[in-house]
mmCIF file of C-alpha atoms in Angstrom:
data_model
loop_
_atom_site.group_PDB
_atom_site.id
_atom_site.type_symbol
_atom_site.label_atom_id
_atom_site.label_comp_id
_atom_site.label_asym_id
_atom_site.label_seq_id
_atom_site.Cartn_x
_atom_site.Cartn_y
_atom_site.Cartn_z
ATOM 1 C CA TYR A 255 -1.616 -23.542 2.702
ATOM 2 C CA ALA A 256 2.031 -22.499 3.069
ATOM 3 C CA GLU A 257 2.802 -23.711 -0.493
ATOM 4 C CA GLN A 258 -0.144 -21.809 -1.956
ATOM 5 C CA HIS A 259 0.210 -18.502 -0.041
ATOM 6 C CA PHE A 260 3.748 -18.145 1.109
ATOM 7 C CA TYR A 261 5.297 -18.702 -2.289
ATOM 8 C CA ARG A 262 4.454 -18.581 -5.976
ATOM 9 C CA LYS A 263 6.139 -19.890 -9.073
ATOM 10 C CA ASP A 264 7.602 -17.530 -11.673
ATOM 11 C CA LYS A 265 7.527 -18.134 -15.423
ATOM 12 C CA ASN A 266 10.545 -20.427 -15.027
ATOM 13 C CA SER A 267 8.787 -22.542 -12.346
ATOM 14 C CA ASN A 268 11.099 -21.244 -9.667
ATOM 15 C CA LEU A 269 9.605 -20.657 -6.280
ATOM 16 C CA VAL A 270 9.408 -16.964 -5.325
ATOM 17 C CA VAL A 271 8.798 -15.735 -1.727
ATOM 18 C CA VAL A 272 5.475 -13.864 -1.458
ATOM 19 C CA THR A 273 5.201 -13.734 2.341
ATOM 20 C CA SER A 274 8.516 -13.291 4.026
ATOM 21 C CA ALA A 275 9.727 -15.705 6.637
ATOM 22 C CA GLY A 276 9.206 -14.749 10.231
ATOM 23 C CA GLY A 277 6.831 -11.938 9.424
ATOM 24 C CA SER A 278 3.348 -11.260 10.776
ATOM 25 C CA GLY A 279 1.843 -12.403 7.441
ATOM 26 C CA ARG A 280 3.017 -15.984 7.969
ATOM 27 C CA LYS A 281 2.036 -16.020 11.677
ATOM 28 C CA ARG A 282 -1.380 -14.661 10.886
ATOM 29 C CA GLY A 283 -1.844 -17.107 7.992
ATOM 30 C CA ILE A 284 -1.047 -20.130 10.160
ATOM 31 C CA GLU A 285 -3.257 -18.853 12.970
ATOM 32 C CA ASP A 286 -6.162 -18.323 10.590
ATOM 33 C CA VAL A 287 -5.905 -21.855 9.214
ATOM 34 C CA THR A 288 -5.672 -23.320 12.745
ATOM 35 C CA ARG A 289 -8.794 -21.413 13.885
ATOM 36 C CA PHE A 290 -10.632 -22.464 10.692
ATOM 37 C CA LEU A 291 -9.905 -26.124 11.191
ATOM 38 C CA SER A 292 -10.729 -25.932 14.909
ATOM 39 C CA PHE A 293 -14.066 -24.278 14.033
ATOM 40 C CA ALA A 294 -14.818 -26.905 11.428
ATOM 41 C CA VAL A 295 -14.266 -29.754 13.963
ATOM 42 C CA GLU A 296 -15.889 -28.110 17.017
ATOM 43 C CA GLU A 297 -18.886 -26.315 15.385
ATOM 44 C CA CYS A 298 -19.530 -27.924 11.987
ATOM 45 C CA GLY A 299 -19.128 -31.641 12.722
ATOM 46 C CA ALA A 300 -15.909 -32.284 10.747
ATOM 47 C CA SER A 301 -14.029 -35.342 11.679
ATOM 48 C CA SER A 302 -11.599 -34.870 14.576
ATOM 49 C CA ARG A 303 -8.744 -35.963 12.324
ATOM 50 C CA TYR A 304 -8.874 -32.419 10.882
ATOM 51 C CA ARG A 305 -8.177 -30.880 14.250
ATOM 52 C CA PRO A 306 -4.935 -29.024 13.909
ATOM 53 C CA LYS A 307 -2.029 -30.651 15.820
ATOM 54 C CA LEU A 308 0.825 -28.391 14.931
ATOM 55 C CA SER A 309 3.922 -28.986 17.087
ATOM 56 C CA ALA A 310 6.004 -25.983 18.044
ATOM 57 C CA ALA A 311 8.779 -27.210 15.812
ATOM 58 C CA LEU A 312 6.583 -27.572 12.705
ATOM 59 C CA LYS A 313 4.946 -24.181 13.324
ATOM 60 C CA ASN A 314 8.315 -22.541 13.622
ATOM 61 C CA GLN A 315 9.389 -24.279 10.413
ATOM 62 C CA LEU A 316 6.370 -23.019 8.540
ATOM 63 C CA ILE A 317 6.677 -19.494 9.829
ATOM 64 C CA GLY A 318 10.476 -19.422 9.461
ATOM 65 C CA THR A 319 12.901 -16.900 10.900
ATOM 66 C CA ARG A 320 13.206 -13.283 9.821
ATOM 67 C CA ASP A 321 16.581 -12.211 8.440
ATOM 68 C CA VAL A 322 17.686 -9.125 10.428
ATOM 69 C CA ASP A 323 20.526 -7.003 9.302
ATOM 70 C CA SER A 324 22.170 -5.062 11.930
ATOM 71 C CA LYS A 325 22.309 -2.011 9.757
ATOM 72 C CA VAL A 326 19.432 0.451 9.864
ATOM 73 C CA GLY A 327 19.482 0.700 6.086
ATOM 74 C CA ARG A 328 18.209 -2.872 5.847
ATOM 75 C CA LYS A 329 16.008 -3.099 8.961
ATOM 76 C CA THR A 330 14.109 0.224 9.199
ATOM 77 C CA ILE A 331 14.593 2.747 6.393
ATOM 78 C CA PRO A 332 13.360 6.291 6.971
ATOM 79 C CA LEU A 333 12.812 9.126 4.470
ATOM 80 C CA LYS A 334 15.384 11.625 5.461
ATOM 81 C CA ASP A 335 14.449 15.318 5.876
ATOM 82 C CA GLU A 336 15.553 16.281 2.404
ATOM 83 C CA GLN A 337 13.731 13.363 0.778
ATOM 84 C CA PHE A 338 10.480 14.043 2.610
ATOM 85 C CA SER A 339 10.721 17.713 1.760
ATOM 86 C CA ASP A 340 11.459 17.114 -1.874
ATOM 87 C CA PHE A 341 8.532 14.686 -2.041
ATOM 88 C CA LEU A 342 6.162 17.266 -0.652
ATOM 89 C CA ASP A 343 7.383 19.822 -3.178
ATOM 90 C CA TRP A 344 7.097 17.403 -6.105
ATOM 91 C CA LEU A 345 3.458 16.576 -5.188
ATOM 92 C CA GLN A 346 2.633 20.244 -5.035
ATOM 93 C CA VAL A 347 4.362 21.155 -8.309
ATOM 94 C CA ASN A 348 2.516 18.258 -10.015
ATOM 95 C CA GLY A 349 -0.868 19.202 -8.739
ATOM 96 C CA LYS A 350 -1.326 16.208 -6.505
ATOM 97 C CA ASN A 351 -2.545 18.171 -3.518
ATOM 98 C CA GLN A 352 -4.825 15.394 -2.203
ATOM 99 C CA LEU A 353 -2.070 12.839 -2.105
ATOM 100 C CA ARG A 354 0.272 15.496 -0.655
ATOM 101 C CA LEU A 355 -2.128 15.915 2.218
ATOM 102 C CA ALA A 356 -2.126 12.187 2.953
ATOM 103 C CA VAL A 357 1.712 11.998 2.570
ATOM 104 C CA GLY A 358 2.187 14.984 4.810
ATOM 105 C CA LEU A 359 -0.061 13.682 7.650
ATOM 106 C CA VAL A 360 1.664 10.307 7.615
ATOM 107 C CA GLY A 361 5.145 11.786 7.511
ATOM 108 C CA TYR A 362 4.626 14.651 9.873
ATOM 109 C CA PHE A 363 2.635 12.785 12.468
ATOM 110 C CA GLY A 364 4.214 9.344 12.142
ATOM 111 C CA LEU A 365 0.962 7.591 11.204
ATOM 112 C CA ARG A 366 0.529 4.006 9.949
ATOM 113 C CA GLU A 367 -0.773 4.219 6.365
ATOM 114 C CA CYS A 368 -4.057 2.543 7.351
ATOM 115 C CA GLU A 369 -4.499 5.032 10.169
ATOM 116 C CA LEU A 370 -5.583 7.616 7.581
ATOM 117 C CA ALA A 371 -9.029 6.052 8.172
ATOM 118 C CA LEU A 372 -8.801 6.889 11.841
ATOM 119 C CA VAL A 373 -7.539 10.490 11.871
ATOM 120 C CA MET A 374 -9.819 12.811 13.909
ATOM 121 C CA PRO A 375 -8.860 16.457 14.018
ATOM 122 C CA THR A 376 -10.174 17.677 17.366
ATOM 123 C CA GLU A 377 -10.774 21.220 18.644
ATOM 124 C CA THR A 378 -9.403 21.532 22.237
ATOM 125 C CA ALA A 379 -8.680 24.289 24.692
ATOM 126 C CA ASN A 380 -5.101 24.183 23.405
ATOM 127 C CA GLY A 381 -6.161 24.481 19.818
ATOM 128 C CA LEU A 382 -6.549 21.905 17.066
ATOM 129 C CA GLN A 383 -5.048 18.519 17.871
ATOM 130 C CA LEU A 384 -4.883 15.250 15.965
ATOM 131 C CA LYS A 385 -6.556 12.235 17.652
ATOM 132 C CA VAL A 386 -5.969 8.862 16.066
ATOM 133 C CA GLY A 387 -8.062 5.792 16.676
ATOM 134 C CA MET A 388 -6.340 2.666 17.812
ATOM 135 C CA GLN A 389 -8.477 0.073 16.021
ATOM 136 C CA ALA A 390 -6.087 -0.498 13.096
ATOM 137 C CA LYS A 391 -3.740 -2.796 15.141
ATOM 138 C CA ALA A 392 -6.478 -4.872 16.671
ATOM 139 C CA ASN A 393 -6.149 -8.644 16.323
ATOM 140 C CA ALA A 394 -7.991 -11.756 17.440
ATOM 141 C CA LYS A 395 -6.677 -11.341 21.065
ATOM 142 C CA THR A 396 -7.392 -7.608 21.387
ATOM 143 C CA ARG A 397 -10.774 -7.343 19.637
ATOM 144 C CA SER A 398 -12.566 -8.784 22.715
ATOM 145 C CA ALA A 399 -10.815 -6.302 25.003
ATOM 146 C CA PRO A 400 -12.314 -2.826 25.747
ATOM 147 C CA PRO A 401 -11.499 -0.432 22.941
ATOM 148 C CA LYS A 402 -8.449 1.753 23.502
ATOM 149 C CA GLU A 403 -8.803 5.472 23.773
ATOM 150 C CA PRO A 404 -7.631 7.408 20.659
ATOM 151 C CA ARG A 405 -4.069 8.649 21.086
ATOM 152 C CA THR A 406 -2.930 12.200 20.627
ATOM 153 C CA ALA A 407 -0.528 12.210 17.638
ATOM 154 C CA MET A 408 2.172 14.819 17.762
ATOM 155 C CA TYR A 409 3.973 16.247 14.803
ATOM 156 C CA ALA A 410 7.684 16.595 14.205
ATOM 157 C CA LYS A 411 8.905 19.529 12.237
ATOM 158 C CA CYS A 412 10.987 18.990 9.120
ATOM 159 C CA LYS A 413 14.189 20.992 8.550
ATOM 160 C CA ASP A 414 13.845 23.868 6.081
ATOM 161 C CA ARG A 415 10.054 23.404 5.795
ATOM 162 C CA PRO A 416 7.497 26.061 6.788
ATOM 163 C CA GLU A 417 7.219 26.128 10.555
ATOM 164 C CA HIS A 418 3.529 25.473 10.750
ATOM 165 C CA GLU A 419 3.087 23.306 7.687
ATOM 166 C CA ALA A 420 2.008 20.211 9.625
ATOM 167 C CA MET A 421 -0.769 21.942 11.450
ATOM 168 C CA ASP A 422 -1.796 23.864 8.332
ATOM 169 C CA MET A 423 -2.308 20.545 6.602
ATOM 170 C CA LEU A 424 -4.330 19.225 9.601
ATOM 171 C CA ALA A 425 -6.475 22.390 9.464
ATOM 172 C CA GLN A 426 -7.104 21.936 5.708
ATOM 173 C CA TYR A 427 -8.289 18.384 6.266
ATOM 174 C CA HIS A 428 -10.429 19.424 9.236
ATOM 175 C CA SER A 429 -12.103 22.178 7.249
ATOM 176 C CA GLY A 430 -12.614 19.958 4.222
ATOM 177 C CA PHE A 431 -10.651 22.427 2.124
ATOM 178 C CA VAL A 432 -8.406 19.521 0.942
ATOM 179 C CA THR A 433 -9.455 15.866 0.987
ATOM 180 C CA PHE A 434 -7.658 12.597 0.430
ATOM 181 C CA PRO A 435 -7.453 11.045 -3.134
ATOM 182 C CA LYS A 436 -10.746 9.526 -4.234
ATOM 183 C CA ARG A 437 -9.420 5.941 -4.297
ATOM 184 C CA LEU A 438 -8.175 6.305 -0.653
ATOM 185 C CA ARG A 439 -11.475 7.783 0.389
ATOM 186 C CA LYS A 440 -13.351 4.847 -1.181
ATOM 187 C CA GLN A 441 -11.279 2.353 0.822
ATOM 188 C CA ILE A 442 -11.858 4.381 4.017
ATOM 189 C CA ASP A 443 -15.645 4.339 3.424
ATOM 190 C CA GLN A 444 -15.571 0.540 3.091
ATOM 191 C CA VAL A 445 -13.804 -0.172 6.300
ATOM 192 C CA GLY A 446 -17.009 -0.526 8.233
ATOM 193 C CA LYS A 447 -18.288 -3.080 5.732
ATOM 194 C CA LYS A 448 -15.091 -4.966 5.463
ATOM 195 C CA GLY A 449 -14.124 -4.898 9.167
ATOM 196 C CA PHE A 450 -10.487 -4.271 8.515
ATOM 197 C CA PHE A 451 -8.119 -1.454 7.558
ATOM 198 C CA ARG A 452 -5.485 -3.110 5.356
ATOM 199 C CA ASP A 453 -6.931 -1.996 2.080
ATOM 200 C CA VAL A 454 -6.648 1.712 3.184
ATOM 201 C CA GLY A 455 -2.942 1.260 3.686
ATOM 202 C CA ASP A 456 -2.623 -0.576 0.378
ATOM 203 C CA ALA A 457 -4.436 2.195 -1.510
ATOM 204 C CA PHE A 458 -2.150 4.836 -0.023
ATOM 205 C CA SER A 459 0.977 2.801 -0.783
ATOM 206 C CA GLU A 460 -0.001 2.082 -4.323
ATOM 207 C CA GLN A 461 -0.673 5.759 -5.068
ATOM 208 C CA VAL A 462 2.639 6.812 -3.487
ATOM 209 C CA LYS A 463 4.519 4.128 -5.508
ATOM 210 C CA SER A 464 2.834 5.194 -8.695
ATOM 211 C CA THR A 465 4.434 8.723 -8.611
ATOM 212 C CA GLN A 466 7.501 9.353 -10.669
ATOM 213 C CA PHE A 467 9.209 10.775 -7.672
ATOM 214 C CA TRP A 468 8.994 7.472 -5.787
ATOM 215 C CA LYS A 469 9.969 5.418 -8.818
ATOM 216 C CA ASP A 470 13.098 7.548 -9.078
ATOM 217 C CA LEU A 471 13.727 7.276 -5.374
ATOM 218 C CA VAL A 472 13.619 3.412 -5.214
ATOM 219 C CA LYS A 473 16.106 3.354 -8.146
ATOM 220 C CA THR A 474 18.739 4.705 -5.792
ATOM 221 C CA GLU A 475 17.261 3.027 -2.588
ATOM 222 C CA PRO A 476 15.528 -0.169 -3.653
ATOM 223 C CA GLU A 477 14.515 -1.113 -0.062
ATOM 224 C CA MET A 478 12.568 2.102 0.472
ATOM 225 C CA LYS A 479 8.893 1.555 1.195
ATOM 226 C CA PRO A 480 5.905 3.928 1.711
ATOM 227 C CA ASN A 481 6.108 2.964 5.399
ATOM 228 C CA SER A 482 9.426 4.868 5.368
ATOM 229 C CA LEU A 483 7.249 7.972 5.709
ATOM 230 C CA ARG A 484 6.130 6.845 9.128
ATOM 231 C CA HIS A 485 9.783 5.970 9.956
ATOM 232 C CA SER A 486 10.749 9.480 8.952
ATOM 233 C CA PHE A 487 8.930 10.827 12.026
ATOM 234 C CA ALA A 488 11.065 8.759 14.397
ATOM 235 C CA TRP A 489 14.224 9.609 12.412
ATOM 236 C CA ARG A 490 13.550 13.384 12.724
ATOM 237 C CA VAL A 491 12.823 13.148 16.388
ATOM 238 C CA HIS A 492 15.912 11.090 17.282
ATOM 239 C CA GLN A 493 18.417 12.199 14.719
ATOM 240 C CA SER A 494 17.898 15.479 12.961
ATOM 241 C CA THR A 495 17.838 17.856 15.882
ATOM 242 C CA GLU A 496 19.800 18.411 19.140
ATOM 243 C CA MET A 497 16.565 18.167 21.124
ATOM 244 C CA ILE A 498 16.390 14.968 23.141
ATOM 245 C CA VAL A 499 12.869 13.523 23.310
ATOM 246 C CA PRO A 500 12.357 10.496 25.619
ATOM 247 C CA THR A 501 11.801 7.354 23.723
ATOM 248 C CA ARG A 502 8.657 6.517 25.650
ATOM 249 C CA ALA A 503 7.057 9.789 24.572
ATOM 250 C CA VAL A 504 7.920 9.084 20.957
ATOM 251 C CA ALA A 505 6.505 5.614 21.194
ATOM 252 C CA ALA A 506 3.265 6.906 22.724
ATOM 253 C CA ALA A 507 2.885 9.426 19.912
ATOM 254 C CA MET A 508 3.401 6.761 17.326
ATOM 255 C CA GLY A 509 0.867 4.446 19.057
ATOM 256 C CA HIS A 510 3.083 1.492 19.870
ATOM 257 C CA THR A 511 4.844 0.105 22.956
ATOM 258 C CA HIS A 512 8.260 1.186 24.116
ATOM 259 C CA GLN A 513 9.488 -2.360 23.466
ATOM 260 C CA THR A 514 8.376 -2.079 19.792
ATOM 261 C CA HIS A 515 9.909 1.316 19.459
ATOM 262 C CA MET A 516 13.267 0.159 20.690
ATOM 263 C CA ARG A 517 13.118 -2.904 18.460
ATOM 264 C CA TYR A 518 12.680 -0.793 15.314
ATOM 265 C CA TYR A 519 14.189 2.610 16.095
ATOM 266 C CA ALA A 520 16.986 1.879 18.601
ATOM 267 C CA GLU A 521 19.505 2.449 15.801
ATOM 268 C CA PHE A 522 18.199 5.990 15.324
ATOM 269 C CA ILE A 523 19.137 7.016 18.801
ATOM 270 C CA ASP A 524 22.520 8.775 18.907
ATOM 271 C CA PRO A 525 24.706 7.418 21.798
ATOM 272 C CA ASP A 526 25.751 11.067 22.404
ATOM 273 C CA GLN A 527 22.140 11.845 23.146
ATOM 274 C CA VAL A 528 22.077 9.196 25.844
ATOM 275 C CA ARG A 529 25.255 10.518 27.374
ATOM 276 C CA LYS A 530 23.816 14.057 27.422
ATOM 277 C CA VAL A 531 20.699 12.878 29.168
ATOM 278 C CA PHE A 532 22.609 11.240 32.005
ATOM 279 C CA GLU A 533 25.016 14.191 32.294
ATOM 280 C CA ALA A 534 21.986 16.480 32.735
ATOM 281 C CA PHE A 535 20.379 14.110 35.199
ATOM 282 C CA ASN A 536 23.459 13.733 37.260
ATOM 283 C CA LYS A 537 24.096 17.486 37.294
ATOM 284 C CA SER A 538 20.570 18.281 38.521
ATOM 285 C CA ALA A 539 20.699 15.438 41.080
ATOM 286 C CA GLN A 540 23.965 16.823 42.477
ATOM 287 C CA SER A 541 22.612 20.317 42.839
ATOM 288 C CA ALA A 542 19.379 19.215 44.451
#
């Protein structure tokens, strides 16, 4: 399985990595095969010799170890404010308003690409808010658990952009004035039939990468990925303003744990911000 799905041979018969070592793709692949073989033995009468007996050492060998560069530029690459702003402008000038809406929601609200299938603009006493379903990250362990309540996604303003642009985009989507691209809508409509959200994210990513703006961008920053739009949210909150937002609040808005947030975005946090937080805390504690 590993030989067939983790690698492929190029035209010169050299092995090329398809699924990177240490990533969730390899872990999920090995777990899927293990479950399939166990099902074959326990439910379908296959010989017990097919029962998977992966030692921890062999499993670790097949999955491999992720290479982690200490630099943010290799580990988690965000679209900076200027890049995000230029992309929105390029999409508007080139008449790609539907894709611009999807790009804007992902970048402004820090969404996973596949969560475009789960956005729920909601009228509240405090005005329009964006609720986002939490099903996209469900796995074999969590599917049997009670469903999580939708999270409230907050937006992060982008420097030199119109002040209410994020909420204007949300209102346009809520009213149906602007919709997502047809290809993206098709994949969203098929989620119920397929039972997973991956193809929604793939459709979004492919359309982003097909734009000339993105092609030019990756010429200068080859490691840039469409997911960098989500990372741009964390970058703006932690880096581009003097406002200090608690990391747990940012993690909650993005829909992941604080541990996950610190793993991917700790490098975005300015040490001077940490110092200011404690200076303010100690000052208030002294005066209390």
